C-alpha positions as CSV (number, residue, x, y, z in Angstrom):
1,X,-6.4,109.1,-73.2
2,X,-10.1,109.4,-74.5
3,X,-12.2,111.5,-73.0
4,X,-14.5,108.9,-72.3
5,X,-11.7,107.7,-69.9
6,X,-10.2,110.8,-68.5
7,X,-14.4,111.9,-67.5
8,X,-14.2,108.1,-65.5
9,X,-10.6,107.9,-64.1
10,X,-10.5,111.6,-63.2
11,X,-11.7,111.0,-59.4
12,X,-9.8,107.4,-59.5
13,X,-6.4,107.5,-56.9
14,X,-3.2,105.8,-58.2
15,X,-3.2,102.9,-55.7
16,X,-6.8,102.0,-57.4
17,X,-5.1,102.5,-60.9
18,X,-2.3,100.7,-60.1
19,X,-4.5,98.3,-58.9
20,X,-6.6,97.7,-62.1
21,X,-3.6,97.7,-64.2
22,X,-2.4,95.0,-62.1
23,X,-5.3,92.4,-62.6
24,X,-5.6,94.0,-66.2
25,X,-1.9,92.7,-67.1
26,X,-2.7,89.5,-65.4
27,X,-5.3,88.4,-68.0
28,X,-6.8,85.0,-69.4
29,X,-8.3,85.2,-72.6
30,X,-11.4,82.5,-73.2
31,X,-12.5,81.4,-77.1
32,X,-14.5,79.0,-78.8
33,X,-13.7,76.3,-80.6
34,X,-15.1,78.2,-84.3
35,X,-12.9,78.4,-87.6
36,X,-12.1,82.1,-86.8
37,X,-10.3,81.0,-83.2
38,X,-6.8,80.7,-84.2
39,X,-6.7,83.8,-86.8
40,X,-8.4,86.0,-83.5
41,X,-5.8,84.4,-81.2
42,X,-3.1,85.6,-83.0
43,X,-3.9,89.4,-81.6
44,X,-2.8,88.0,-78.3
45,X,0.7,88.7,-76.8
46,X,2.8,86.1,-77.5
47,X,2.7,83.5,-74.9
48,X,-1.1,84.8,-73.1
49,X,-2.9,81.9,-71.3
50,X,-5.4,81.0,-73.5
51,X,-8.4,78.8,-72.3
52,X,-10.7,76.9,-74.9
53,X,-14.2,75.9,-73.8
54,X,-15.7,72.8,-74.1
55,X,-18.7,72.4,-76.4
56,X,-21.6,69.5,-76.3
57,X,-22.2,69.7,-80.0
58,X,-18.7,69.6,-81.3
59,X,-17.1,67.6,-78.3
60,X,-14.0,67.1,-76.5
61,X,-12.3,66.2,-79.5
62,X,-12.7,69.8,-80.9
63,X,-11.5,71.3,-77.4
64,X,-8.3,69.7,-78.1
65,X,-8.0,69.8,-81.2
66,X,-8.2,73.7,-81.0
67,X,-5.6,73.5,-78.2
68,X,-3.0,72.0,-79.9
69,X,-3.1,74.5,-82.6
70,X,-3.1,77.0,-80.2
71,X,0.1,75.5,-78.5
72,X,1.8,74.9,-81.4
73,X,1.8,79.2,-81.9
74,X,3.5,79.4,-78.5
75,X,0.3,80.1,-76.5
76,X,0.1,78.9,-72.6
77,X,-3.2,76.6,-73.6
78,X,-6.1,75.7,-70.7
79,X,-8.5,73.6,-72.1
80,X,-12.1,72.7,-70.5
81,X,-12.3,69.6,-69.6
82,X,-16.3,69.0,-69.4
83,X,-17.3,66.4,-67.1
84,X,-20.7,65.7,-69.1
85,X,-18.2,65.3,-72.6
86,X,-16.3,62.1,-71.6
87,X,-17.7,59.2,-72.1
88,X,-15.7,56.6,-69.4
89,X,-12.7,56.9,-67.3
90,X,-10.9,55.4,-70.5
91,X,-12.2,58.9,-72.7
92,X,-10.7,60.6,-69.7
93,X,-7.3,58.9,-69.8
94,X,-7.3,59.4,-74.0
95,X,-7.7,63.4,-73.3
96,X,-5.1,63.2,-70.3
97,X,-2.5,61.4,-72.5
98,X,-3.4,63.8,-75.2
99,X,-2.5,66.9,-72.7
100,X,0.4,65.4,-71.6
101,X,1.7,64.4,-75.5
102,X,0.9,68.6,-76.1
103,X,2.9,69.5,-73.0
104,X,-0.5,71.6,-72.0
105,X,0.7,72.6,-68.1
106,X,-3.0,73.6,-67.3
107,X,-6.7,73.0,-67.2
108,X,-9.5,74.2,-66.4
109,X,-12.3,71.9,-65.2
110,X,-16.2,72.2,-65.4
111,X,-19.4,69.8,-65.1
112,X,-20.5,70.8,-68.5
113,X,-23.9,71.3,-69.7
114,X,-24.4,68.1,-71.9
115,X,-27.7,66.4,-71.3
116,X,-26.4,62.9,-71.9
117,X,-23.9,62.7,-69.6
118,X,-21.8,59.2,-69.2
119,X,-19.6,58.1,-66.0
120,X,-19.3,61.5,-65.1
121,X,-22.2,64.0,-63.6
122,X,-20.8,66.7,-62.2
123,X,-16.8,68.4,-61.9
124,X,-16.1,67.0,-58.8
125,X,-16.6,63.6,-59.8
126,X,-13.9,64.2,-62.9
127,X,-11.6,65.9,-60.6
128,X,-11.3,63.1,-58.5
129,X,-10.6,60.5,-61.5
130,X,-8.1,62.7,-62.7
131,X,-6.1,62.6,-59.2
132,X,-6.9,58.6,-59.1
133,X,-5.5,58.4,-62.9
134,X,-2.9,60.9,-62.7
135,X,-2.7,64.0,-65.0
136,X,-0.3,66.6,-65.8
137,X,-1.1,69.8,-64.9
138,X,0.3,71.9,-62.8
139,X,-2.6,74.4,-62.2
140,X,-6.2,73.4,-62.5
141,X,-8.7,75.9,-62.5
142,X,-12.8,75.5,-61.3
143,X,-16.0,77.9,-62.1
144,X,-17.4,80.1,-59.2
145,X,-20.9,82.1,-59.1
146,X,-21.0,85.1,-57.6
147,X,-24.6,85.4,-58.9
148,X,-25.7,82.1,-58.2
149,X,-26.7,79.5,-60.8
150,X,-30.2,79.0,-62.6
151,X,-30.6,75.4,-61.9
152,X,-28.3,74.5,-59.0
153,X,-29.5,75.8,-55.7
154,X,-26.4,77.9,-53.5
155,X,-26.1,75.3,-51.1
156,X,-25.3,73.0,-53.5
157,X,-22.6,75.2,-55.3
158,X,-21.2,76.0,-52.1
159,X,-20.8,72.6,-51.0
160,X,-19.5,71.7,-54.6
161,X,-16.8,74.6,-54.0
162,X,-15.5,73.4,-50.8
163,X,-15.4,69.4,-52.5
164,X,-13.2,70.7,-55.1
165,X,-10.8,72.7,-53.4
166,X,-8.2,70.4,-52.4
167,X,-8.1,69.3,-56.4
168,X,-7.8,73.0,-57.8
169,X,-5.2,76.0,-57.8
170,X,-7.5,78.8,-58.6
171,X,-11.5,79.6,-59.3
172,X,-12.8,81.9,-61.8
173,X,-15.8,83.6,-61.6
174,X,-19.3,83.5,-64.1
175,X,-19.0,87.2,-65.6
176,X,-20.8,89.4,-63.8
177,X,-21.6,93.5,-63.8
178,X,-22.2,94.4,-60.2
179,X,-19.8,94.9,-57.6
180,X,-21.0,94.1,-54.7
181,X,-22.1,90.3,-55.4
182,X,-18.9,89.3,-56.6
183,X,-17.4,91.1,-52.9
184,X,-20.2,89.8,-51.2
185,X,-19.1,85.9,-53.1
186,X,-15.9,86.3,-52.2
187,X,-16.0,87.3,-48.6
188,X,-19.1,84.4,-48.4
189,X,-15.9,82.1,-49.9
190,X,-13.4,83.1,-48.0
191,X,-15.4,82.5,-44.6
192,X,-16.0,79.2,-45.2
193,X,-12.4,78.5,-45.7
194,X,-12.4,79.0,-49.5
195,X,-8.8,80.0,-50.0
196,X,-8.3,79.9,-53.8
197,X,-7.3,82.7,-55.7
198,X,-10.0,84.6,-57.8
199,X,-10.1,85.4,-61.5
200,X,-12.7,87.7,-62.3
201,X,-14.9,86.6,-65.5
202,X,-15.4,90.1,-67.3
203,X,-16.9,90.2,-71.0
204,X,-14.5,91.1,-73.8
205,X,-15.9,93.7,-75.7
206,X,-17.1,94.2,-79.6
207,X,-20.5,94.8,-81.3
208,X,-23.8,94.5,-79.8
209,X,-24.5,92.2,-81.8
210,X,-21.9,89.8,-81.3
211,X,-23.8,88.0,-78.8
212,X,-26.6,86.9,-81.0
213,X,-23.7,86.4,-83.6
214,X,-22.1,83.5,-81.6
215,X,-24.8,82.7,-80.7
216,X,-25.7,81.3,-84.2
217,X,-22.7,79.7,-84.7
218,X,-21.9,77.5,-82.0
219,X,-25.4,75.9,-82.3
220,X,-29.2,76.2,-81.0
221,X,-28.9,73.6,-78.2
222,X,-25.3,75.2,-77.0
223,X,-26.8,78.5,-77.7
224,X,-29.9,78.0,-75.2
225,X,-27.7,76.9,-72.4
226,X,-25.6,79.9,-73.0
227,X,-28.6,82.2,-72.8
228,X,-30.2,80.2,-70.0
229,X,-26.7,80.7,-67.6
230,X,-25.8,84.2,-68.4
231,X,-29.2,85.8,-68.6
232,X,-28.3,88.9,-66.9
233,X,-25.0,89.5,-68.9
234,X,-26.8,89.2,-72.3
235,X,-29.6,91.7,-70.9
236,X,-26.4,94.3,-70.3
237,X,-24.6,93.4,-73.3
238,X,-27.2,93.9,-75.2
239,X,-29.0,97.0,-73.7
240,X,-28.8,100.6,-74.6
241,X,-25.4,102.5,-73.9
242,X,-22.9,99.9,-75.0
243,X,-20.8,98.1,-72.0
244,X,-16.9,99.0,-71.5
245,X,-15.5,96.3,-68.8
246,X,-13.7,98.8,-66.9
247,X,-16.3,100.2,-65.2
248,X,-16.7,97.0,-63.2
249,X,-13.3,97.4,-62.3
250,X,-13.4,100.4,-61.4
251,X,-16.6,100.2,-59.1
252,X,-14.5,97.2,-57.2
253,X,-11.7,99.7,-56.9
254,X,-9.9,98.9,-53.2
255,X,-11.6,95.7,-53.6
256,X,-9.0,94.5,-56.0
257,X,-6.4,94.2,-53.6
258,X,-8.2,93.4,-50.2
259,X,-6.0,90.2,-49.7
260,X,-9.4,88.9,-47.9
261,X,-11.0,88.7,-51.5
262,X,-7.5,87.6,-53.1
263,X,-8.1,89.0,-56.9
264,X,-5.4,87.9,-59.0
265,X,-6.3,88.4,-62.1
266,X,-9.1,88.7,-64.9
267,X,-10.7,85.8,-67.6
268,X,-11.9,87.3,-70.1
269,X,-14.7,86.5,-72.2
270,X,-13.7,87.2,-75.7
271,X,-16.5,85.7,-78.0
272,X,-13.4,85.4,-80.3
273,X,-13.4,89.3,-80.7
274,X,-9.6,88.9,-79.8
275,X,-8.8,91.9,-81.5
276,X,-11.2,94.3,-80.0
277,X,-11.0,92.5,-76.8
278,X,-7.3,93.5,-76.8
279,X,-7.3,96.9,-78.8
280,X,-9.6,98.1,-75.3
281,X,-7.1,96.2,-72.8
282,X,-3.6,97.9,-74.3
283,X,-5.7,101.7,-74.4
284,X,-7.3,101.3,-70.6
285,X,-3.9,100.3,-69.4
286,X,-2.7,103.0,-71.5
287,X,-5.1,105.3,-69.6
288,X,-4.4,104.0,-66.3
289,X,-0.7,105.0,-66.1
């Protein structure tokens, strides 16, 4: 154990341990659709759940494109399926055929930032043409923000959440750094009847730069909105002392398995620093036992 982790676990209890380890070994791993995704995935475990996001300068196409590779190396794919990036219901039925052709068992689905958007505005609206159509997955995951969203208003995202409940299996929430909010979401959530399981969206970890990095790549207009919706998290990411993920964790504590807030796991934000991202992962649950 670094000392860096034996100074922060010292006062930590085994049942919180346990419980970190728990959501810890219980993690998705997010990338995006670059030319270093598949070389990165490969420091996964064999077999991880894998989601790919969905880009509006590069398109479904690439989304799927990157999932087949990814399914083809044994990996449990989830791709984003962006509302905003399908033309028609007949795009839609091309990228549902093409899931079904890769045998992908999951997806996760999202309204998408595109400014163009054709049939579809908004998640729910794809949700309910994929039960009309049909689709294969067995799990379907949808976004939560425990923080609140810079251009929708609450009410809105609440009512969204409750409208696309009966289509999904699980949410996962924006990353966030504070505590509180995402126990204050959750028990907001779960009063109003919201009974899916949580994934919590943490940050992977690498360079403080990495940000700004990615940032360059995936393009200026996918950059902005990126910026835009995770103000805050850049502002930590990026700030003075560096960022471990654990301490989030480890200020929930309890929280992690108050079967009120239903925490099952983590997504992870990797940025495609897949390596990193799993180097810290396999030392803090080193650490924790």
């Amino acid at each position: 154990m670094t000392s860096a982790y034996a100074e922060r676990l010292n006062g930590v209890g085994p049942a919180t341990r346990s419980a970190i380890a728990e959501v810890l070994e219980n993690a998705r791993f997010e990338i995006i659709p670059l030319k270093n995704a598949v070389t990165q995935a490969a420091h996964l475990p064999s077999g991880s759940v894998i989601t790919v996001t969905a880009s509006p300068n590069k398109g479904m196409e690439a989304t799927m494109d990157l999932a087949a590779e990814l399914a083809e190396s044994g990996f449990e794919v989830t791709p984003h399926l962006s509302a905003r990036l399908h033309r028609d219901r007949a795009h839609l039925e091309e990228t549902l055929d093409r899931a079904a052709e890769l045998g992908l068992r999951r997806a996760f689905v999202v309204g998408g930032d595109h400014l163009h958007p054709g049939e579809f505005f908004d998640g729910i609206s794809l949700l309910r043409a994929m039960e009309e159509i049909g689709h294969p997955f067995e799990e379907v995951g949808i976004p939560a923000y425990p923080e609140g969203h810079p251009v929708i208003p609450d009410a809105k995202l609440e009512e969204a959440l409750s409208e696309k409940q009966p289509y999904a299996h699980h949410l996962a929430t924006q990353m966030c750094f504070d505590a509180q909010a995402i126990r204050s979401f959750l028990s907001g959530a779960r009063s109003r009847r919201i009974g899916l399981p949580a994934l919590l969206g943490v940050p992977g970890v690498g360079g403080r730069l990495k940000l700004l990095e990615i940032s360059a790549r995936i393009g200026v207009g996918d950059s902005v909105r990126f910026l835009t919706k995770n103000a805050r998290v850049v502002t930590r990411l990026l700030g003075p002392g560096g960022y471990d993920p654990g301490e989030l964790l480890e200020d929930l504590g309890d929280s992690l398995t108050d079967p009120l807030l239903g925490i099952e796991g983590l997504h992870i934000y990797t940025f495609n620093r897949c390596e990193a991202t799993e180097a810290w992962r396999q030392e803090y649950l080193e650490a924790l036992r």
